[in-house]
């Protein structure tokens, strides 16, 4: 009759003649939302003003870092005068500066400031080139100045809906690729200039060898490049480019940590999904909280991430389709390398490889 159910379809026969139910195909889900809900916040006048102010502060922090890194080039009596806090509140010219020639001081400080600024600008340029190629709109970059390494990097907000996770990975990875490449080049050139005959003695910068214990990977590379005899002394004379390359690699490694909308967080979210990002972010926060990542930089950087960068990206049209295996492998290598750069040398390791006369865990 009319109420009878339709006849069941015959089951398909298997290769061996047996019948088997057809396997269900993939199910595709769509969600219809308002355009305003999938459009990232746009830039207005005050945001552009803030970005400009932070850019000026970035320049100031890089100049400050370059001057402090070369402070030992000041006359001895000037350093002794500056070491007394009571003298800092006077308008008297410090002793020793009357007939002092600042040319060597400026000549060694200038490359540090310019190189660190260049690394930061190249990092952001990498993001913007990749975004332009893929038609992704980016907002102004909010640089985050830091007096120890020049900059914590920058916040580069997305201002258009991404097509898929692969597009997010491409834009996120382009910045560290450019920044790390420039930093490696600076470090390599600086280490070659630090050997006898590389640069005139007045252009080299004396730094405590204990500073090289601040990074397991970079300290080991420096030890191999300069030799055990150079790093066995309390101080070592290095090229200013070593300082710039070191700071650039630390800054880029911090941004490769897998948390929030840092470059590393965006890459992990694209390569492995939100669950992997949440898990890796938890361990990253633990490492920063315990001072295991970045040493003395861990607390200020962790607070910066919690305040400004903790939220993952959500403006992705296709947040399901996976990325290529090569991008997953590259993400894992990048995060692991960043961790090795940020983990300080344990005292036993520093003593065994011969970095510094007395081991020290922190930078």
Coordinates of C-alpha atoms in Angstrom, one line a residue:
X1 CA 0.0 0.0 0.0
X2 CA 0.9 3.7 0.1
X3 CA 2.1 3.4 3.7
X4 CA 4.4 0.5 3.0
X5 CA 8.2 1.4 3.4
X6 CA 10.2 1.5 0.2
X7 CA 12.0 -1.7 -0.6
X8 CA 15.6 -2.0 0.7
X9 CA 18.4 -1.7 -1.8
X10 CA 20.3 -4.9 -2.4
X11 CA 23.7 -5.1 -0.7
X12 CA 26.6 -4.9 -3.0
X13 CA 28.5 -8.1 -3.5
X14 CA 32.1 -8.3 -2.4
X15 CA 35.0 -9.6 -4.5
X16 CA 34.5 -13.0 -2.9
X17 CA 30.7 -13.1 -3.7
X18 CA 29.6 -12.1 -0.2
X19 CA 27.4 -9.1 0.4
X20 CA 28.7 -6.1 2.3
X21 CA 27.2 -2.8 3.3
X22 CA 28.5 0.2 1.4
X23 CA 31.0 2.2 3.5
X24 CA 29.8 5.7 4.4
X25 CA 31.6 8.5 2.6
X26 CA 33.1 11.6 4.2
X27 CA 30.7 14.0 5.7
X28 CA 31.1 17.7 5.0
X29 CA 29.8 20.3 7.4
X30 CA 29.1 23.9 6.6
X31 CA 28.3 26.8 8.9
X32 CA 26.6 29.9 7.7
X33 CA 27.6 33.0 9.7
X34 CA 27.4 36.7 9.3
X35 CA 30.2 38.4 7.4
X36 CA 31.0 40.6 10.3
X37 CA 31.7 37.6 12.5
X38 CA 34.4 36.2 10.1
X39 CA 36.1 39.5 9.4
X40 CA 39.1 40.4 11.6
X41 CA 39.2 43.7 13.3
X42 CA 40.4 46.5 11.0
X43 CA 43.0 49.2 11.7
X44 CA 41.8 52.6 12.8
X45 CA 43.7 55.9 13.4
X46 CA 44.7 55.3 17.0
X47 CA 46.1 51.8 16.2
X48 CA 48.3 53.2 13.5
X49 CA 49.5 55.9 16.0
X50 CA 50.4 53.2 18.6
X51 CA 52.3 51.3 15.9
X52 CA 54.3 54.4 15.0
X53 CA 55.1 55.1 18.7
X54 CA 56.3 51.5 19.2
X55 CA 58.5 51.7 16.1
X56 CA 60.2 54.7 17.6
X57 CA 60.6 52.8 20.9
X58 CA 62.1 49.9 19.0
X59 CA 64.8 52.2 17.5
X60 CA 65.5 53.6 20.9
X61 CA 65.8 50.2 22.5
X62 CA 68.2 49.0 19.8
X63 CA 70.4 52.1 20.2
X64 CA 70.3 51.6 24.0
X65 CA 71.4 48.0 23.6
X66 CA 74.2 48.8 21.3
X67 CA 75.5 51.5 23.7
X68 CA 75.3 49.2 26.7
X69 CA 77.0 46.4 24.9
X70 CA 80.0 48.6 24.3
X71 CA 80.0 50.4 27.6
X72 CA 83.4 48.8 28.5
X73 CA 85.0 51.1 25.8
X74 CA 84.3 54.1 28.0
X75 CA 87.3 55.4 30.1
X76 CA 87.9 53.6 33.3
X77 CA 87.3 56.7 35.5
X78 CA 84.0 57.2 33.7
X79 CA 82.8 53.7 34.4
X80 CA 83.7 54.1 38.1
X81 CA 81.8 57.4 38.3
X82 CA 78.8 55.8 36.6
X83 CA 78.9 52.9 39.0
X84 CA 78.0 55.2 41.9
X85 CA 74.2 55.8 41.9
X86 CA 74.5 59.1 43.6
X87 CA 76.3 60.5 40.6
X88 CA 73.5 59.8 38.2
X89 CA 71.3 62.6 39.6
X90 CA 73.8 65.3 38.8
X91 CA 74.4 67.4 35.7
X92 CA 78.1 67.2 36.0
X93 CA 80.0 65.8 33.0
X94 CA 81.5 62.4 34.0
X95 CA 85.3 62.4 34.5
X96 CA 87.4 61.1 31.6
X97 CA 85.2 62.3 28.8
X98 CA 86.8 65.7 28.3
X99 CA 89.5 64.6 25.9
X100 CA 88.1 61.2 25.1
X101 CA 87.7 60.1 21.4
X102 CA 84.3 58.4 21.0
X103 CA 85.0 57.2 17.4
X104 CA 85.8 53.5 18.4
X105 CA 82.8 53.4 20.7
X106 CA 80.4 54.6 18.0
X107 CA 82.1 52.4 15.4
X108 CA 81.4 49.3 17.4
X109 CA 78.0 50.3 18.7
X110 CA 76.5 51.4 15.3
X111 CA 76.7 47.9 13.7
X112 CA 74.8 46.4 16.7
X113 CA 71.9 48.8 16.5
X114 CA 71.6 48.7 12.7
X115 CA 71.9 44.9 12.5
X116 CA 69.2 44.3 15.2
X117 CA 66.9 46.7 13.5
X118 CA 67.6 45.0 10.2
X119 CA 66.7 41.6 11.5
X120 CA 63.4 42.9 12.9
X121 CA 62.5 44.6 9.7
X122 CA 63.5 41.6 7.5
X123 CA 61.3 39.4 9.8
X124 CA 58.3 41.6 9.2
X125 CA 59.1 42.0 5.5
X126 CA 59.0 38.2 5.2
X127 CA 55.4 38.1 6.6
X128 CA 54.3 40.9 4.3
X129 CA 55.8 39.4 1.1
X130 CA 54.1 36.1 1.8
X131 CA 50.8 37.8 2.6
X132 CA 50.9 39.9 -0.5
X133 CA 51.6 36.9 -2.7
X134 CA 48.5 35.1 -1.3
X135 CA 46.3 38.1 -1.1
X136 CA 46.2 38.3 2.7
X137 CA 45.7 41.7 4.2
X138 CA 47.9 42.5 7.3
X139 CA 47.5 45.3 9.8
X140 CA 50.3 47.5 11.0
X141 CA 53.1 45.8 13.0
X142 CA 53.3 46.6 16.7
X143 CA 56.9 46.1 17.6
X144 CA 57.6 45.1 21.2
X145 CA 60.8 46.8 22.5
X146 CA 63.1 45.0 24.9
X147 CA 66.2 46.4 26.5
X148 CA 68.1 43.1 26.7
X149 CA 67.8 41.9 23.1
X150 CA 66.3 44.9 21.4
X151 CA 62.9 43.5 20.6
X152 CA 60.5 40.7 21.4
X153 CA 59.4 40.8 17.8
X154 CA 56.2 42.3 16.7
X155 CA 52.4 41.7 16.6
X156 CA 51.3 41.4 13.0
X157 CA 47.4 41.1 13.0
X158 CA 45.6 39.5 10.2
X159 CA 42.9 41.7 8.6
X160 CA 41.3 39.3 6.1
X161 CA 39.8 35.9 6.2
X162 CA 42.3 33.1 5.4
X163 CA 41.3 30.4 2.9
X164 CA 42.9 27.5 4.7
X165 CA 45.4 26.4 7.3
X166 CA 48.1 26.2 4.6
X167 CA 47.8 29.9 3.9
X168 CA 48.2 30.7 7.6
X169 CA 51.3 28.5 7.7
X170 CA 52.9 30.3 4.7
X171 CA 52.4 33.8 6.2
X172 CA 53.5 32.7 9.7
X173 CA 56.6 30.9 8.6
X174 CA 57.9 33.5 6.2
X175 CA 58.9 35.9 9.0
X176 CA 61.1 33.5 11.0
X177 CA 62.6 32.2 7.8
X178 CA 63.8 35.7 6.9
X179 CA 64.7 36.7 10.4
X180 CA 66.6 33.5 11.3
X181 CA 68.5 33.6 8.0
X182 CA 69.7 37.1 8.6
X183 CA 70.6 36.3 12.2
X184 CA 72.6 33.2 11.2
X185 CA 74.5 35.3 8.6
X186 CA 75.3 38.0 11.2
X187 CA 76.5 35.4 13.7
X188 CA 78.6 33.5 11.2
X189 CA 80.3 36.7 9.9
X190 CA 80.8 38.0 13.5
X191 CA 82.4 34.7 14.6
X192 CA 84.8 34.8 11.7
X193 CA 85.7 38.4 12.5
X194 CA 86.3 37.5 16.1
X195 CA 89.4 35.4 15.3
X196 CA 92.8 37.0 15.5
X197 CA 93.3 39.2 12.5
X198 CA 89.6 39.5 11.7
X199 CA 88.9 43.0 13.0
X200 CA 91.1 45.6 14.6
X201 CA 91.2 45.2 18.4
X202 CA 89.6 48.6 19.0
X203 CA 86.5 47.4 17.1
X204 CA 86.0 44.2 19.1
X205 CA 83.7 44.1 22.2
X206 CA 84.8 42.4 25.4
X207 CA 81.9 40.4 26.9
X208 CA 81.8 38.0 29.9
X209 CA 82.1 34.4 28.6
X210 CA 79.3 33.4 31.1
X211 CA 76.8 35.1 28.7
X212 CA 77.4 32.3 26.3
X213 CA 75.9 29.9 28.8
X214 CA 72.5 31.4 28.2
X215 CA 71.9 29.2 25.2
X216 CA 72.6 25.5 24.9
X217 CA 72.7 25.6 21.1
X218 CA 74.3 29.0 20.4
X219 CA 76.8 28.6 23.2
X220 CA 77.9 25.3 21.8
X221 CA 78.3 26.8 18.3
X222 CA 80.3 29.7 19.7
X223 CA 82.5 27.2 21.5
X224 CA 83.2 25.3 18.3
X225 CA 83.8 28.5 16.3
X226 CA 86.1 30.3 18.8
X227 CA 87.7 27.3 20.5
X228 CA 88.0 26.3 24.2
X229 CA 90.9 28.6 24.9
X230 CA 89.0 31.7 24.1
X231 CA 85.9 30.8 26.2
X232 CA 88.0 29.6 29.1
X233 CA 88.8 33.1 30.1
X234 CA 86.5 35.4 32.1
X235 CA 86.1 37.7 29.0
X236 CA 86.3 37.2 25.3
X237 CA 86.6 39.8 22.6
X238 CA 84.0 39.4 19.8
X239 CA 82.7 41.2 16.8
X240 CA 79.7 43.4 17.3
X241 CA 77.9 41.3 14.7
X242 CA 78.0 38.3 17.1
X243 CA 75.9 40.3 19.6
X244 CA 73.4 41.3 16.8
X245 CA 73.2 37.8 15.5
X246 CA 72.8 36.3 18.9
X247 CA 70.0 38.7 19.9
X248 CA 68.3 38.1 16.5
X249 CA 68.3 34.4 17.0
X250 CA 66.9 34.7 20.6
X251 CA 64.1 37.0 19.4
X252 CA 63.1 34.8 16.5
X253 CA 63.3 31.7 18.7
X254 CA 61.0 33.3 21.3
X255 CA 58.5 34.0 18.5
X256 CA 58.7 30.3 17.3
X257 CA 57.4 29.0 20.6
X258 CA 54.1 27.1 20.0
X259 CA 51.7 29.3 21.9
X260 CA 48.8 31.6 20.9
X261 CA 49.2 33.7 17.7
X262 CA 53.0 33.8 17.9
X263 CA 54.6 32.6 14.6
X264 CA 55.2 29.2 16.2
X265 CA 51.7 29.1 17.5
X266 CA 50.3 29.8 14.1
X267 CA 52.5 27.2 12.5
X268 CA 51.6 24.5 15.0
X269 CA 47.9 25.4 14.7
X270 CA 48.2 25.1 10.9
X271 CA 50.3 21.9 10.9
X272 CA 48.7 19.9 13.7
X273 CA 45.5 21.5 14.8
X274 CA 44.1 23.2 17.8
X275 CA 44.5 20.3 20.2
X276 CA 48.2 20.1 19.5
X277 CA 48.5 23.9 19.9
X278 CA 46.7 23.8 23.3
X279 CA 49.0 21.0 24.6
X280 CA 52.2 22.6 23.3
X281 CA 51.1 26.0 24.7
X282 CA 50.7 24.4 28.2
X283 CA 54.3 23.1 28.2
X284 CA 55.5 26.4 26.8
X285 CA 53.9 28.3 29.7
X286 CA 55.5 25.9 32.2
X287 CA 58.9 26.3 30.6
X288 CA 58.6 30.1 30.7
X289 CA 57.3 30.1 34.2
X290 CA 60.2 28.0 35.5
X291 CA 62.7 30.0 33.6
X292 CA 63.7 27.1 31.4
X293 CA 63.1 29.0 28.1
X294 CA 64.9 32.2 27.7
X295 CA 66.4 32.5 31.2
X296 CA 66.0 36.0 32.4
X297 CA 63.8 36.8 29.4
X298 CA 61.2 34.1 30.3
X299 CA 59.1 36.2 32.8
X300 CA 58.7 39.4 30.8
X301 CA 58.1 37.4 27.6
X302 CA 55.6 35.1 29.2
X303 CA 53.7 38.1 30.6
X304 CA 53.7 39.7 27.1
X305 CA 52.3 36.5 25.5
X306 CA 49.6 36.2 28.2
X307 CA 48.5 39.8 27.7
X308 CA 48.9 40.2 23.9
X309 CA 49.4 36.9 22.1
X310 CA 47.6 34.1 23.9
X311 CA 44.6 33.7 21.6
X312 CA 44.9 31.4 18.6
X313 CA 43.8 32.5 15.1
X314 CA 40.2 31.9 14.3
X315 CA 39.6 33.7 11.0
X316 CA 40.2 30.6 8.7
X317 CA 37.6 29.6 6.2
X318 CA 38.8 26.0 5.9
X319 CA 40.1 25.0 9.3
X320 CA 39.8 21.3 8.7
X321 CA 41.9 20.3 5.6
X322 CA 45.4 19.3 6.7
X323 CA 48.6 20.8 5.4
X324 CA 51.4 19.0 3.6
X325 CA 53.6 16.6 5.5
X326 CA 56.6 18.8 4.6
X327 CA 55.1 21.7 6.5
X328 CA 54.4 19.5 9.5
X329 CA 58.0 18.3 9.5
X330 CA 59.3 21.8 9.1
X331 CA 57.2 23.0 12.0
X332 CA 58.5 20.3 14.4
X333 CA 62.1 21.1 13.4
X334 CA 61.6 24.8 13.9
X335 CA 60.0 24.4 17.3
X336 CA 62.7 22.0 18.5
X337 CA 65.5 24.2 17.3
X338 CA 63.9 27.2 19.0
X339 CA 63.8 25.3 22.3
X340 CA 67.5 24.3 22.0
X341 CA 68.3 28.0 21.4
X342 CA 66.3 29.2 24.4
X343 CA 67.3 26.5 26.9
X344 CA 70.4 27.6 29.0
X345 CA 73.4 25.4 29.6
X346 CA 73.3 23.4 32.8
X347 CA 76.4 24.0 34.9
X348 CA 77.6 20.5 34.2
X349 CA 77.2 20.9 30.5
X350 CA 79.0 24.3 30.5
X351 CA 81.9 22.8 32.5
X352 CA 82.2 19.8 30.2
X353 CA 82.2 21.8 26.9
X354 CA 84.4 24.6 28.4
X355 CA 82.1 27.6 28.1
X356 CA 83.0 30.2 30.8
X357 CA 85.4 29.8 33.8
X358 CA 82.6 29.2 36.2
X359 CA 79.3 27.7 35.1
X360 CA 76.1 29.8 35.4
X361 CA 72.6 28.7 34.6
X362 CA 71.2 32.1 33.7
X363 CA 72.1 34.8 31.1

